[in-house]
Every structure is written in C-alpha cells, then in structure tokens.
Coordinates of C-alpha atoms in Angstrom, one line a residue:
Chain A
X1 CA 0.0 0.1 0.1
X2 CA 3.4 2.3 0.8
X3 CA 3.9 2.1 -2.1
X4 CA 0.7 3.3 -4.0
X5 CA 0.4 6.2 -2.3
X6 CA 3.4 7.3 -3.0
X7 CA 2.1 8.4 -6.2
X8 CA -0.3 10.5 -3.9
X9 CA 3.1 11.9 -1.5
X10 CA 3.0 15.0 -3.1
X11 CA -0.7 15.6 -3.3
X12 CA -1.1 18.8 -0.6
X13 CA -3.8 17.4 1.9
X14 CA -6.3 20.2 1.5
X15 CA -9.8 19.6 -0.1
X16 CA -10.1 19.8 -3.8
X17 CA -6.5 19.0 -4.2
X18 CA -4.7 17.7 -8.1
X19 CA -4.0 14.8 -8.5
X20 CA -0.7 13.7 -11.2
X21 CA -3.7 10.9 -13.1
X22 CA -7.2 11.7 -12.1
X23 CA -9.8 9.5 -14.3
X24 CA -13.3 11.1 -12.1
X25 CA -13.1 14.9 -11.4
X26 CA -16.5 17.0 -11.0
X27 CA -16.2 20.5 -10.9
X28 CA -19.0 22.9 -9.5
X29 CA -21.8 20.1 -8.7
X30 CA -24.6 21.3 -6.7
X31 CA -28.5 19.5 -5.9
X32 CA -30.3 20.9 -3.7
X33 CA -34.1 19.0 -2.1
X34 CA -36.6 21.7 -1.8
X35 CA -34.6 24.0 0.4
X36 CA -32.4 22.1 1.4
X37 CA -28.3 22.1 -0.8
X38 CA -27.8 18.2 0.4
X39 CA -24.2 18.9 -2.3
X40 CA -22.0 21.9 -3.1
X41 CA -18.8 20.0 -4.3
X42 CA -16.7 22.6 -5.7
X43 CA -13.7 20.2 -6.9
X44 CA -12.9 16.9 -6.3
X45 CA -10.4 14.4 -8.0
X46 CA -10.0 10.5 -8.0
X47 CA -7.0 9.3 -8.2
X48 CA -6.5 6.7 -10.9
X49 CA -5.8 3.1 -10.0
X50 CA -6.5 3.6 -6.3
X51 CA -8.9 2.0 -3.4
X52 CA -10.5 6.5 -2.9
X53 CA -13.3 6.3 0.7
X54 CA -15.5 8.4 0.8
X55 CA -17.2 9.4 4.2
X56 CA -18.2 11.8 6.7
X57 CA -21.4 11.9 9.0
X58 CA -24.8 10.6 8.9
X59 CA -26.4 13.7 6.2
X60 CA -23.5 14.7 5.0
X61 CA -24.5 14.3 0.9
X62 CA -22.6 11.3 0.6
X63 CA -24.9 9.3 -1.4
X64 CA -26.1 12.1 -2.8
X65 CA -22.9 12.8 -4.9
X66 CA -22.3 8.9 -5.4
X67 CA -25.5 8.7 -7.7
X68 CA -24.5 12.9 -9.2
X69 CA -20.8 10.9 -10.3
X70 CA -23.0 8.2 -11.4
X71 CA -25.7 10.1 -13.5
X72 CA -28.0 8.0 -11.3
X73 CA -28.9 12.3 -10.1
X74 CA -29.1 14.9 -12.2
X75 CA -27.3 17.6 -10.7
X76 CA -28.7 21.9 -11.1
X77 CA -24.9 22.2 -11.5
X78 CA -21.8 21.2 -12.2
X79 CA -19.7 19.2 -15.3
X80 CA -18.3 16.0 -14.1
X81 CA -15.8 14.1 -16.5
X82 CA -15.0 10.5 -16.6
X83 CA -11.4 9.5 -18.3
X84 CA -11.6 12.7 -19.5
X85 CA -15.1 12.1 -21.1
X86 CA -17.7 15.1 -19.7
X87 CA -20.6 12.9 -17.9
X88 CA -22.9 16.0 -18.6
X89 CA -26.3 15.0 -19.9
X90 CA -25.4 11.4 -19.9
X91 CA -27.5 8.1 -19.3
X92 CA -26.4 6.4 -16.9
X93 CA -27.1 3.0 -18.3
X94 CA -24.5 4.7 -20.8
X95 CA -22.1 5.4 -17.9
X96 CA -21.6 2.1 -17.1
X97 CA -21.0 1.6 -20.8
X98 CA -18.1 4.0 -20.4
X99 CA -16.5 1.8 -18.0
X100 CA -17.8 3.4 -14.9
X101 CA -20.4 0.5 -12.7
X102 CA -21.6 0.7 -9.7
X103 CA -23.5 -0.9 -6.6
X104 CA -25.7 -0.1 -4.2
X105 CA -26.9 0.9 -0.5
X106 CA -29.5 -1.6 -0.5
X107 CA -27.9 -4.4 -2.5
X108 CA -30.2 -4.9 -6.0
X109 CA -29.4 -8.6 -6.4
X110 CA -32.7 -10.1 -8.7
X111 CA -34.1 -11.8 -6.5
X112 CA -36.2 -14.1 -9.1
X113 CA -32.8 -14.3 -11.1
X114 CA -30.9 -17.1 -10.7
X115 CA -26.8 -16.7 -9.7
X116 CA -25.6 -16.8 -12.8
X117 CA -28.2 -15.2 -14.8
X118 CA -27.5 -11.9 -12.2
X119 CA -23.9 -12.2 -13.4
X120 CA -24.4 -12.9 -17.2
X121 CA -26.6 -9.9 -17.1
X122 CA -23.3 -8.1 -16.6
X123 CA -21.5 -8.4 -19.4
X124 CA -21.8 -5.7 -22.0
X125 CA -22.2 -5.6 -26.0
X126 CA -24.2 -8.2 -26.2
X127 CA -25.5 -9.3 -29.7
X128 CA -28.8 -11.3 -27.8
X129 CA -30.1 -7.8 -26.5
X130 CA -31.1 -7.0 -29.6
X131 CA -34.5 -7.8 -29.8
X132 CA -34.2 -9.1 -33.9
X133 CA -30.7 -11.3 -33.0
X134 CA -32.4 -12.7 -30.0
X135 CA -35.1 -14.5 -31.5
X136 CA -31.6 -16.4 -33.6
X137 CA -29.9 -18.7 -31.3
X138 CA -27.1 -19.3 -33.5
X139 CA -26.3 -15.5 -33.5
X140 CA -25.6 -15.4 -29.6
X141 CA -25.0 -18.8 -28.8
X142 CA -21.5 -18.5 -28.8
X143 CA -20.8 -15.0 -27.4
X144 CA -23.0 -16.3 -24.9
X145 CA -21.2 -19.3 -23.8
X146 CA -18.3 -17.4 -23.3
X147 CA -19.8 -14.9 -20.7
X148 CA -21.1 -18.1 -19.1
X149 CA -17.6 -19.2 -19.0
X150 CA -15.8 -15.7 -18.0
X151 CA -19.4 -15.2 -15.1
X152 CA -17.9 -19.2 -13.8
X153 CA -14.7 -18.0 -13.2
X154 CA -15.1 -14.8 -11.4
X155 CA -18.2 -16.8 -9.3
X156 CA -15.4 -19.2 -8.7
X157 CA -13.3 -16.3 -7.0
X158 CA -16.3 -15.2 -5.5
X159 CA -16.5 -18.8 -3.8
X160 CA -20.6 -18.7 -4.8
X161 CA -19.7 -21.3 -7.7
X162 CA -21.9 -23.8 -5.7
X163 CA -25.1 -21.6 -5.7
X164 CA -24.8 -20.5 -9.5
X165 CA -27.7 -22.3 -9.6
X166 CA -29.8 -20.8 -7.2
X167 CA -32.1 -17.7 -6.8
X168 CA -30.3 -14.7 -6.0
X169 CA -33.5 -14.1 -3.9
X170 CA -32.3 -17.1 -1.2
X171 CA -28.6 -15.9 -0.7
X172 CA -27.8 -14.2 2.4
X173 CA -27.4 -10.3 3.5
X174 CA -23.4 -10.6 2.5
X175 CA -23.6 -13.2 0.2
X176 CA -25.4 -10.5 -2.1
X177 CA -23.5 -7.7 -1.4
X178 CA -20.6 -10.8 -2.9
X179 CA -22.7 -11.0 -5.5
X180 CA -23.8 -7.4 -6.4
X181 CA -19.7 -7.1 -6.7
X182 CA -18.7 -9.6 -8.8
X183 CA -21.8 -8.9 -12.0
X184 CA -20.0 -5.4 -11.4
X185 CA -17.5 -6.7 -12.1
X186 CA -18.8 -8.7 -15.9
X187 CA -19.1 -5.3 -16.6
X188 CA -15.2 -4.9 -16.9
X189 CA -15.3 -1.9 -15.5
X190 CA -11.9 0.5 -15.7
X191 CA -13.5 2.3 -12.6
X192 CA -16.2 0.3 -9.4
X193 CA -18.2 2.4 -7.5
X194 CA -19.5 0.6 -3.7
X195 CA -22.1 2.8 -2.2
X196 CA -21.5 0.7 2.0
X197 CA -20.3 -2.3 0.8
X198 CA -19.7 -3.3 4.0
X199 CA -23.4 -3.0 5.4
X200 CA -24.9 -5.7 6.8
X201 CA -22.1 -7.9 6.0
X202 CA -21.2 -10.2 8.8
X203 CA -17.3 -9.8 10.3
X204 CA -16.3 -13.3 8.8
X205 CA -17.9 -12.1 5.1
X206 CA -16.1 -8.4 6.2
X207 CA -12.6 -9.9 5.5
X208 CA -12.8 -11.5 2.1
X209 CA -15.5 -8.3 1.3
X210 CA -12.1 -6.5 1.7
X211 CA -9.1 -8.6 0.2
X212 CA -12.1 -9.2 -2.7
X213 CA -11.7 -5.4 -3.3
X214 CA -7.5 -4.9 -2.5
X215 CA -8.5 -7.6 -5.3
X216 CA -9.9 -5.2 -7.8
X217 CA -6.7 -2.4 -7.4
X218 CA -4.0 -4.9 -7.9
X219 CA -6.6 -5.5 -11.3
X220 CA -5.8 -2.6 -12.3
X221 CA -9.0 -1.0 -11.3
X222 CA -10.1 2.7 -9.5
X223 CA -12.1 1.8 -6.7
X224 CA -14.4 4.5 -4.8
X225 CA -16.4 3.8 -1.9
X226 CA -19.0 5.6 -0.2
X227 CA -18.0 4.1 4.1
X228 CA -19.1 3.9 7.9
X229 CA -17.1 1.4 9.2
X230 CA -13.8 3.4 10.1
X231 CA -11.5 0.1 9.9
X232 CA -12.5 -0.6 6.9
X233 CA -11.1 2.6 5.7
X234 CA -7.9 3.1 8.0
X235 CA -7.4 -0.4 6.6
X236 CA -7.6 -0.7 2.8
X237 CA -8.2 3.0 1.5
X238 CA -5.3 4.2 0.0
X239 CA -6.9 8.0 0.2
X240 CA -10.2 9.5 2.1
X241 CA -12.0 12.6 1.4
X242 CA -14.9 13.4 3.9
X243 CA -17.7 14.7 3.1
X244 CA -20.1 16.8 6.3
X245 CA -23.2 19.2 5.7
X246 CA -22.4 18.5 1.3
X247 CA -19.0 20.2 0.7
X248 CA -15.5 18.2 1.3
X249 CA -14.9 19.7 4.5
X250 CA -11.3 17.8 4.1
X251 CA -8.8 14.8 2.5
X252 CA -6.2 13.4 2.7
X253 CA -4.0 9.5 3.4
X254 CA -6.4 7.8 5.7
X255 CA -3.3 8.1 8.9
X256 CA -3.5 12.4 8.8
X257 CA -7.8 11.9 8.6
X258 CA -8.5 11.1 12.2
X259 CA -6.2 13.7 13.7
X260 CA -7.9 16.8 10.9
X261 CA -9.5 19.1 13.3
X262 CA -12.5 19.8 10.6
X263 CA -12.9 16.2 10.1
X264 CA -13.4 15.6 14.3
X265 CA -15.7 19.0 14.2
X266 CA -18.3 17.4 11.7
X267 CA -18.1 14.2 13.7
X268 CA -18.4 15.0 16.8
X269 CA -19.0 18.5 17.4
X270 CA -16.3 21.9 17.3
X271 CA -15.0 21.6 21.2
X272 CA -13.6 17.8 21.1
X273 CA -10.4 18.0 21.4
X274 CA -9.1 14.9 21.6
X275 CA -8.4 12.9 17.9
X276 CA -10.8 11.2 16.8
X277 CA -11.3 7.4 17.6
X278 CA -13.9 6.1 15.2
X279 CA -13.5 2.6 17.2
X280 CA -17.8 3.6 18.4
X281 CA -19.1 4.6 15.1
X282 CA -21.5 2.2 13.6
Chain P
X1 CA -78.0 -33.5 -21.6
X2 CA -75.0 -34.4 -20.4
X3 CA -73.4 -34.9 -24.2
X4 CA -74.8 -31.2 -24.3
X5 CA -72.8 -29.9 -21.2
X6 CA -69.8 -32.2 -22.4
X7 CA -69.6 -30.4 -25.7
X8 CA -70.4 -26.7 -24.2
X9 CA -67.6 -27.1 -22.4
X10 CA -65.0 -28.8 -24.8
X11 CA -66.2 -25.7 -27.2
X12 CA -65.7 -23.5 -24.4
X13 CA -62.0 -24.7 -23.3
X14 CA -60.3 -24.9 -27.1
X15 CA -62.9 -22.6 -28.6
X16 CA -63.0 -19.0 -29.8
X17 CA -62.2 -17.4 -26.6
X18 CA -59.8 -19.6 -25.5
X19 CA -58.0 -18.5 -28.5
X20 CA -58.7 -14.3 -28.4
X21 CA -57.9 -14.5 -25.3
X22 CA -54.7 -16.7 -25.6
X23 CA -53.3 -14.2 -27.3
X24 CA -53.8 -10.9 -25.6
X25 CA -52.8 -13.2 -22.5
X26 CA -49.7 -14.2 -23.5
X27 CA -48.7 -10.1 -24.6
X28 CA -49.5 -9.3 -21.3
X29 CA -47.8 -11.8 -19.5
X30 CA -45.2 -9.5 -22.0
X31 CA -45.9 -6.7 -20.1
X32 CA -46.7 -7.5 -16.7
X33 CA -44.8 -11.3 -16.4
X34 CA -41.4 -10.9 -18.2
X35 CA -40.9 -6.7 -17.9
X36 CA -43.4 -6.0 -14.5
X37 CA -45.0 -3.6 -16.9
X38 CA -49.1 -3.0 -15.3
X39 CA -51.1 -2.9 -18.6
X40 CA -55.1 -2.6 -17.8
X41 CA -56.0 -1.3 -20.9
X42 CA -54.9 -4.3 -22.8
X43 CA -58.7 -3.8 -24.5
X44 CA -57.4 -1.3 -26.4
X45 CA -54.9 -3.2 -28.0
X46 CA -57.2 -5.6 -29.2
X47 CA -59.4 -2.9 -31.3
X48 CA -56.2 -0.9 -32.7
X49 CA -55.5 -5.1 -34.0
X50 CA -59.3 -4.9 -35.2
X51 CA -60.3 -1.7 -35.6
X52 CA -57.0 -1.5 -38.3
X53 CA -58.0 -3.7 -40.1
X54 CA -61.9 -3.5 -40.6
X55 CA -61.2 0.8 -41.2
X56 CA -58.4 -0.4 -43.5
X57 CA -60.8 -2.9 -45.5
X58 CA -64.2 -0.7 -44.8
X59 CA -63.7 2.7 -44.0
X60 CA -61.0 3.3 -46.4
X61 CA -61.2 0.7 -48.8
X62 CA -58.0 -1.2 -49.2
X63 CA -57.3 -5.3 -48.9
X64 CA -57.4 -7.7 -46.4
X65 CA -53.7 -8.4 -46.5
X66 CA -53.0 -4.4 -46.3
X67 CA -55.4 -4.2 -43.2
X68 CA -53.5 -7.9 -41.6
X69 CA -50.4 -5.5 -41.5
X70 CA -51.6 -2.3 -40.2
X71 CA -54.2 -4.3 -37.5
X72 CA -50.9 -6.2 -36.7
X73 CA -48.6 -4.0 -36.7
X74 CA -49.0 0.2 -37.7
X75 CA -52.3 0.2 -35.0
X76 CA -50.6 -1.0 -32.1
X77 CA -47.0 0.0 -33.3
X78 CA -48.8 4.0 -32.9
X79 CA -50.1 2.7 -29.7
X80 CA -47.8 1.6 -27.3
X81 CA -45.9 5.3 -28.4
X82 CA -48.3 6.8 -27.2
X83 CA -49.0 5.4 -24.5
X84 CA -45.1 4.5 -22.9
X85 CA -43.1 7.9 -24.4
X86 CA -44.2 10.0 -21.8
X87 CA -45.2 7.4 -19.0
X88 CA -42.4 4.4 -19.4
X89 CA -39.5 6.4 -17.8
X90 CA -41.5 6.7 -14.4
X91 CA -43.1 4.5 -11.9
X92 CA -45.2 1.8 -13.2
X93 CA -48.3 2.6 -11.9
X94 CA -48.8 5.6 -14.3
X95 CA -48.9 3.5 -17.2
X96 CA -51.4 1.6 -15.1
X97 CA -53.5 4.6 -14.9
X98 CA -52.8 5.7 -19.1
X99 CA -53.3 2.3 -20.6
X100 CA -57.1 2.1 -17.6
X101 CA -58.3 5.1 -19.1
X102 CA -56.8 5.0 -23.0
X103 CA -58.8 1.7 -23.4
X104 CA -61.6 3.7 -22.4
X105 CA -61.2 6.7 -24.2
X106 CA -60.2 4.4 -27.4
X107 CA -63.8 2.6 -27.0
X108 CA -66.3 6.0 -26.3
X109 CA -64.2 7.6 -29.3
X110 CA -65.2 4.6 -32.0
X111 CA -68.8 5.1 -30.2
X112 CA -69.3 8.9 -30.9
X113 CA -71.9 8.8 -33.9
X114 CA -70.3 11.8 -35.4
X115 CA -67.4 9.6 -36.3
X116 CA -69.6 7.0 -37.4
X117 CA -68.7 6.7 -41.3
X118 CA -64.8 5.8 -39.6
X119 CA -66.0 3.9 -37.4
X120 CA -69.5 2.8 -37.6
X121 CA -70.2 4.0 -34.3
X122 CA -72.0 1.6 -32.0
X123 CA -73.1 -0.8 -34.2
X124 CA -68.9 -1.0 -35.5
X125 CA -68.1 -2.0 -38.7
X126 CA -68.3 -5.3 -40.7
X127 CA -67.7 -7.5 -44.0
X128 CA -64.5 -7.0 -44.0
X129 CA -63.3 -11.1 -43.2
X130 CA -64.9 -12.3 -46.6
X131 CA -60.8 -13.0 -48.0
X132 CA -59.9 -14.4 -45.3
X133 CA -63.3 -17.6 -45.4
X134 CA -62.2 -17.5 -49.4
X135 CA -58.9 -19.1 -48.1
X136 CA -61.0 -21.5 -46.1
X137 CA -60.6 -25.5 -47.1
X138 CA -63.8 -26.2 -44.7
X139 CA -67.4 -25.8 -46.0
X140 CA -69.3 -23.9 -45.0
X141 CA -72.2 -25.7 -43.9
X142 CA -70.8 -29.1 -42.9
X143 CA -69.6 -29.6 -38.9
X144 CA -66.0 -30.8 -37.8
X145 CA -63.9 -32.2 -35.0
X146 CA -67.4 -33.9 -34.1
X147 CA -69.7 -31.5 -35.3
X148 CA -68.5 -29.0 -32.8
X149 CA -67.5 -26.0 -35.6
X150 CA -69.2 -25.0 -38.8
X151 CA -66.9 -24.7 -41.2
X152 CA -66.1 -21.1 -40.5
X153 CA -65.3 -21.4 -36.9
X154 CA -63.4 -24.7 -37.8
X155 CA -61.1 -22.3 -40.6
X156 CA -60.9 -19.9 -37.7
X157 CA -60.1 -22.2 -35.0
X158 CA -57.2 -23.2 -36.8
X159 CA -55.6 -20.5 -38.0
X160 CA -56.0 -19.4 -34.4
X161 CA -54.5 -21.9 -32.7
X162 CA -50.9 -21.7 -35.3
X163 CA -51.1 -17.7 -34.5
X164 CA -51.2 -18.8 -30.4
X165 CA -48.7 -21.8 -30.9
X166 CA -46.5 -19.4 -33.5
X167 CA -46.8 -16.5 -30.4
X168 CA -45.5 -19.2 -28.3
X169 CA -42.3 -20.5 -30.2
X170 CA -41.8 -16.2 -30.5
X171 CA -42.0 -15.6 -26.6
X172 CA -40.7 -18.6 -25.8
X173 CA -37.3 -17.5 -28.5
X174 CA -36.7 -14.1 -26.3
X175 CA -37.3 -14.8 -23.3
X176 CA -35.0 -17.5 -23.4
X177 CA -31.9 -15.3 -25.2
X178 CA -29.8 -12.2 -23.2
X179 CA -33.2 -9.9 -24.3
X180 CA -35.4 -12.3 -22.4
X181 CA -32.9 -11.4 -19.5
X182 CA -32.5 -7.7 -19.6
X183 CA -36.7 -7.7 -19.2
X184 CA -36.8 -9.4 -16.1
X185 CA -34.1 -7.9 -14.8
X186 CA -35.7 -4.3 -15.1
X187 CA -38.3 -6.6 -13.6
X188 CA -37.0 -7.4 -10.5
X189 CA -34.2 -4.2 -10.1
X190 CA -34.7 -1.3 -12.7
X191 CA -32.3 0.3 -11.8
X192 CA -30.1 -2.4 -11.3
X193 CA -30.1 -2.6 -15.1
X194 CA -29.0 0.1 -15.7
X195 CA -26.2 0.6 -13.6
X196 CA -25.7 -2.3 -15.6
X197 CA -25.1 -0.5 -18.7
X198 CA -29.0 -1.7 -19.8
X199 CA -31.3 0.7 -21.7
X200 CA -34.6 0.1 -19.2
X201 CA -36.6 2.3 -21.4
X202 CA -35.9 1.1 -24.3
X203 CA -36.4 -2.7 -23.3
X204 CA -39.5 -1.3 -21.5
X205 CA -40.5 0.5 -24.6
X206 CA -40.3 -3.3 -27.2
X207 CA -42.0 -5.0 -24.0
X208 CA -44.9 -3.2 -24.2
X209 CA -45.0 -2.8 -28.5
X210 CA -44.4 -6.5 -28.8
X211 CA -47.0 -7.5 -26.3
X212 CA -49.1 -5.0 -27.7
X213 CA -48.8 -6.0 -31.3
X214 CA -49.6 -10.1 -29.6
X215 CA -52.5 -8.5 -28.3
X216 CA -53.8 -6.7 -31.1
X217 CA -53.4 -9.5 -33.1
X218 CA -55.8 -12.1 -30.5
X219 CA -58.2 -9.0 -31.2
X220 CA -58.1 -9.6 -35.4
X221 CA -58.7 -13.3 -35.1
X222 CA -61.4 -11.5 -32.9
X223 CA -63.0 -9.3 -35.4
X224 CA -62.2 -11.9 -38.0
X225 CA -63.6 -15.2 -36.0
X226 CA -67.3 -12.7 -35.1
X227 CA -66.7 -10.9 -38.8
X228 CA -67.8 -7.6 -36.6
X229 CA -65.5 -5.3 -34.6
X230 CA -67.5 -3.3 -32.8
X231 CA -66.0 -1.3 -29.7
X232 CA -68.5 -3.4 -27.0
X233 CA -66.3 -6.2 -27.7
X234 CA -63.4 -4.1 -26.2
X235 CA -64.4 -3.2 -22.8
X236 CA -62.6 -3.0 -19.1
X237 CA -63.9 -6.4 -18.8
X238 CA -62.0 -7.8 -21.4
X239 CA -58.7 -6.0 -20.4
X240 CA -59.2 -7.9 -17.3
X241 CA -60.5 -11.7 -18.3
X242 CA -56.6 -11.8 -19.9
X243 CA -55.4 -11.1 -16.1
X244 CA -57.4 -13.9 -15.2
X245 CA -55.8 -15.7 -17.8
X246 CA -52.0 -14.8 -16.9
X247 CA -53.2 -15.1 -13.7
X248 CA -55.2 -18.3 -13.4
X249 CA -51.9 -20.3 -15.6
X250 CA -49.0 -18.6 -13.9
X251 CA -47.6 -15.4 -14.8
X252 CA -43.4 -15.1 -16.1
X253 CA -44.4 -19.0 -16.8
X254 CA -44.8 -19.6 -21.2
X255 CA -47.9 -21.6 -21.4
X256 CA -50.0 -20.5 -18.0
X257 CA -51.4 -17.8 -19.9
X258 CA -53.0 -19.8 -22.5
X259 CA -53.7 -22.3 -20.0
X260 CA -55.9 -20.2 -18.0
X261 CA -57.4 -18.7 -20.4
X262 CA -58.6 -22.7 -21.5
X263 CA -59.9 -23.3 -17.9
X264 CA -61.4 -19.4 -18.1
X265 CA -64.2 -20.6 -20.6
X266 CA -63.9 -23.7 -20.3
X267 CA -65.6 -23.6 -16.1
X268 CA -67.4 -20.4 -18.0
X269 CA -68.9 -22.8 -21.0
X270 CA -69.9 -25.5 -18.0
X271 CA -70.9 -23.8 -15.4
X272 CA -73.2 -21.8 -17.7
X273 CA -74.3 -24.8 -20.0
X274 CA -74.5 -26.6 -16.5
X275 CA -76.4 -23.7 -14.8
X276 CA -79.1 -23.1 -17.4
X277 CA -80.3 -27.2 -18.1
X278 CA -80.1 -27.4 -14.5
X279 CA -82.6 -25.0 -14.6
X280 CA -84.7 -25.8 -17.5
X281 CA -84.6 -29.0 -16.7
X282 CA -86.6 -28.2 -13.0
X283 CA -83.3 -29.4 -10.8
X284 CA -82.4 -26.1 -9.6
X285 CA -85.8 -25.0 -8.0
X286 CA -86.8 -21.3 -9.1
X287 CA -85.7 -20.1 -5.4
X288 CA -82.6 -21.4 -6.1
X289 CA -81.3 -20.0 -9.1
X290 CA -83.5 -18.6 -12.6
X291 CA -82.3 -18.1 -16.4
X292 CA -81.6 -15.2 -16.2
X293 CA -79.2 -15.2 -13.2
X294 CA -76.8 -17.6 -14.9
X295 CA -75.1 -15.0 -16.9
X296 CA -74.2 -13.2 -13.5
X297 CA -73.7 -16.7 -11.4
X298 CA -70.7 -18.2 -13.6
X299 CA -68.5 -15.1 -12.9
X300 CA -69.5 -16.0 -8.9
X301 CA -67.7 -18.9 -9.8
X302 CA -64.7 -17.7 -11.1
X303 CA -64.3 -15.6 -9.0
X304 CA -64.0 -18.1 -6.3
X305 CA -62.4 -20.2 -8.1
X306 CA -60.1 -17.6 -8.1
X307 CA -59.8 -17.0 -4.5
X308 CA -59.4 -20.7 -4.4
X309 CA -56.0 -20.8 -6.3
X310 CA -55.0 -17.2 -4.5
X311 CA -54.4 -19.7 -1.0
X312 CA -53.7 -22.1 -2.9
X313 CA -51.8 -21.7 -5.2
X314 CA -50.9 -18.2 -5.6
X315 CA -47.9 -18.8 -8.6
X316 CA -50.4 -20.2 -10.9
X317 CA -51.1 -23.1 -12.2
X318 CA -47.3 -23.4 -13.8
X319 CA -45.6 -20.7 -11.4
X320 CA -42.3 -22.0 -9.2
X321 CA -44.0 -21.8 -5.9
X322 CA -40.1 -21.7 -4.5
X323 CA -39.9 -18.3 -6.9
X324 CA -43.5 -17.0 -5.6
X325 CA -42.0 -17.6 -1.9
X326 CA -39.2 -14.8 -2.7
X327 CA -41.0 -11.0 -2.9
X328 CA -42.0 -11.9 1.3
X329 CA -38.0 -12.0 2.0

C-alpha cells in the first residue's frame, strides 16, 4: 500500500487538491432538494488505480454525491468528467458502458433470477440483447457461452460457484453484496463505485469482501467507496475524502484524517479536543 | 343433456374465446410477467388490431392483407409509443393509469355517432373478412371435429391455434435469450439493470410494443371470428379477463397464459350450460336460480375459483412456488 500512496505523496491534503492522474473529476457540482442544499462540491479529483474512500457523518450527502457522479441523479449545476469525457447529460446506463459501474447501498440482487443469470446480465455488448437477434439463438449462442465461462470463473474467485443455480433471492445479505460486486465486474469496468459495501455484512464475510476490493485494485481498477466502517477505511483506502453538510471538508491519506480538526468537529461537534477514535462508529 | 354440457365445455376449452384471450394474455404476460409493466388496457390493443383491420378494409377500401398489416403492426405500435413515451420513464403505476384510461377513451371515441362513417359508431364495422373465409378449406355448412364447429369456425379455430403456437414459440425464443434476461432484470430492479449498462426505457418500450402487437393479433382474430369490430367488444372487462388468464395460468411462465385462458372459458362454459340445463330441467328450483341469473352466477364461480387459487396456489398453475416465495424476503 505504501508504494501506491507514494503516487499521492506530493499531493497536498486539502479539499479539492489536484491529483497527478485523475480518472474522475467533478467541478462545481450542486444539488438541492427543496430548500436543502444536499451537495455543494467545488472540486474533487479521484486518482486512477487507487482506492479512495468517501466518508462523512450521516446526512453529509455522500450517497447523493455518489448518485450525481454515476448519473443516477442530475445535478442542478456542475461538470463531471470521466477519463476526460464529459458526463453531463449522459444517461446512467451509458455511464456503465463507458467503464464506470456502481453498486447500491441497499443491495440490488435480482431475486427471481439465478446467481448465474445475475452474473451474465452484467456483460456488456451482448449480441443477443437486441430484440431481433434474440430470436435467432445461433447468432448469439457462442458469445453467450463465453460470457458464461467468464461468469463461472468470477463466481469461483468469489467462492460462490456452488450456488450458481440458486435464485439470488435466497442468498444472505453478505452473499448478495458479494454477488453485486462480482456482477459489476462482469461489465469489465475501469472504475468501480461501491456504495457502503460493508453495510449489513457479518464480520466473517467482511474480511473476504475487503480482500476482493484490494483485488480490484491489483487488477488495475480504480475504486471509490462510501463507507461508515472506519476500520475498513483505515485498512484498505489509499486516500480519504470527507464530506459534511454537502461539502468536502477534508482530504488526505487515511492516517492523517482522524487527526484532522475539521473532520473531528464534523463528526463530534467543534468543542472536542481529543483526536478522533472511530472505534465506536456504527 | 350431459352430452350438451360436455360439448359446450370442450368448445369453451378450445374455442374462439379461448384463442382471443390466450393471445391477449400472452401479450399481457410479456408486459407484466416478464417486464413488470402494469398494463390495465390490453383491451385497447385488441381494439387496435380489430379496428386496424376493419377500418383499412371497410372505411378506406384497402385490401384484407393490408388490413392485417395495419391491424397487427401499425395501429398497436403507434398506440404503444403513445402510451409508453410519457409513462415508461415514470413509476409503474403511471402506465397502469394511462392504459386503463386510454382503453375507455378509445372505446368511447369509436362509439361516437359523429364518427359513424369511420368507425361505424356503436354498430361497429363488418364485412371485412371475406378474403379470409375464401381461403377456408372447410365447407361452411358442414360440421367438423365431432360436430363441435361449423366450417367457418373450424377455419378460425385452425388459424387461431396456429397463431397461438407461433406466438408461444416467439415468446419462448425471446424470453430464453439475453434480451429476455434484461427484461427479467428490469422487472426485478430497473436501477440495477441501468447500473449494468442496460437502457431500461428502450427495453420496456420494446416489451410494451411486442405484448401490444400480440394482443392486437388476438383482437384481430376476434374481429375475423365474429366478422365484426364493435366498440363494446373491448370494454374494460376484456382486459381483466386477460389478467385472470395470466394469473390463473401463472405470470412469467410460457404456457401459463394459454392454459389460463382455456381454463377460464372452460369453467365459464361449463357453469353456464350446466346451470341453464339445471334450470330448464327443474333440477335447480326457481327460488335458487333463474335462467336470467345464470350469466352473473357463472362469474361468481370463476371469482371463487380465483380466490381458491390465490389461497392454495398463488403462483398459478405453471408458476414456481419457490420463486413466488422470494417476494416475501
């Protein structure tokens, strides 16, 4: 991990700091719900190939910001670029095709489809997904078989191969998180956005989820995740972005974040003088 | 007497009504069973087929074959686009509201006396199916299939069931393809499908069009079978008969809608004939049931059957109970 963070060694730990090789950039992004300004981010850059955590107290606007970055919600104003391409006005499904895929806080396993069907759905550019070609199986059968073996090897990597024929609705909460992450990988993304990957996952599965997220980085993917679990943030992230009341109040390597005054006051109120111990968070 | 009940029941099981509603239900099953679209106006798609054909021939003097094309494709596709473009981006219930309203609006417009020369108003249109019956290999005055059908009915019977078979084959191929996989994903969770790069709106529109076209073909065969297209053949009840067929047979199954439609009309025909015979022979006394009540009571029996089914077999005849139970989690 130290080798990776070296990339960011020269980056100043201040909100909106420039990164050497950003994959995702957001500038002037704001979103209001009625009178409430849920997100108001001046500038943020996400470094390619690293694991970045987005943290903040409840109601900080993390998930809203996340939705804005993935185009599941439209900002009132602001620009987002992914790999130099503007995301403004791009439909959410096209964002996935550009190589940025997300998961959801409330896991969206497709209950009445089998684990394998869930996985195969994730593959992009499927010939048989055109209504007219679908009628002629010989046009897409070969590709479908390739997708199936790719799905099988991913399932094996996530140790879910024994449940490939089960309905996803029968899986436990943690298994659904695993399935959702594996399914996202079927898209062959460049960047994976995880919305609270640890929520509702039992401790035994947590470790394996953590390893899988590290595995994403090892495979060259960029990861941005929203999380409450500070142990996880400390363990796997290379860089931490802190939000409060819709703004980015701090950025920096994980070690420095818990000593940051702005972060401490955002979490605990401004008259707290001890360094922040996130142990009883959650 | 028993023979009469038996032939009527069999005619209900495999006769013309079972065919029209099987097609309407196959279409509705693509909407609801596979894509999760709430279409409460399948009657208007059937009407689009019937009027597409009959107006082309009677009102505009076109040929029967052009009429078939207009009824099966032009009218229902336009209708699906009109219904779908404003509603498919919204939550599922908006489509439900718009379809149920559109079905009634269409019927009332077709009934309007001022439009008599186009739609025939409440009398509807007739005399457009001659080219179809000219092709019939069956002798109109002869009876076929153990005396169940006259020649013309027999021709509708053969063409109708072949059409049902073809539509089942089409559904089977589509649903077992990657395209069908996307539909099911949208039914389960539209946002998940979008997060994986699927254009949910386009797929929902395709499903709405496909199910609408199949329903329109059902309506067209109904118009051909009865040799007329009348507005009151497409009242709201028609939509709900199609729904009953889908739910009886099992939503999201290939054969469910067809078997559901056959069962519905079989039970209706059986109850109707059995009760009428009972009343006329005196087996059912006057204080219990009179001939004029039979028409209503048979629907009560179907309603009871549905309640029984919802209790004992909520997934329908073909549905998978294990799959159904996943909803509760």
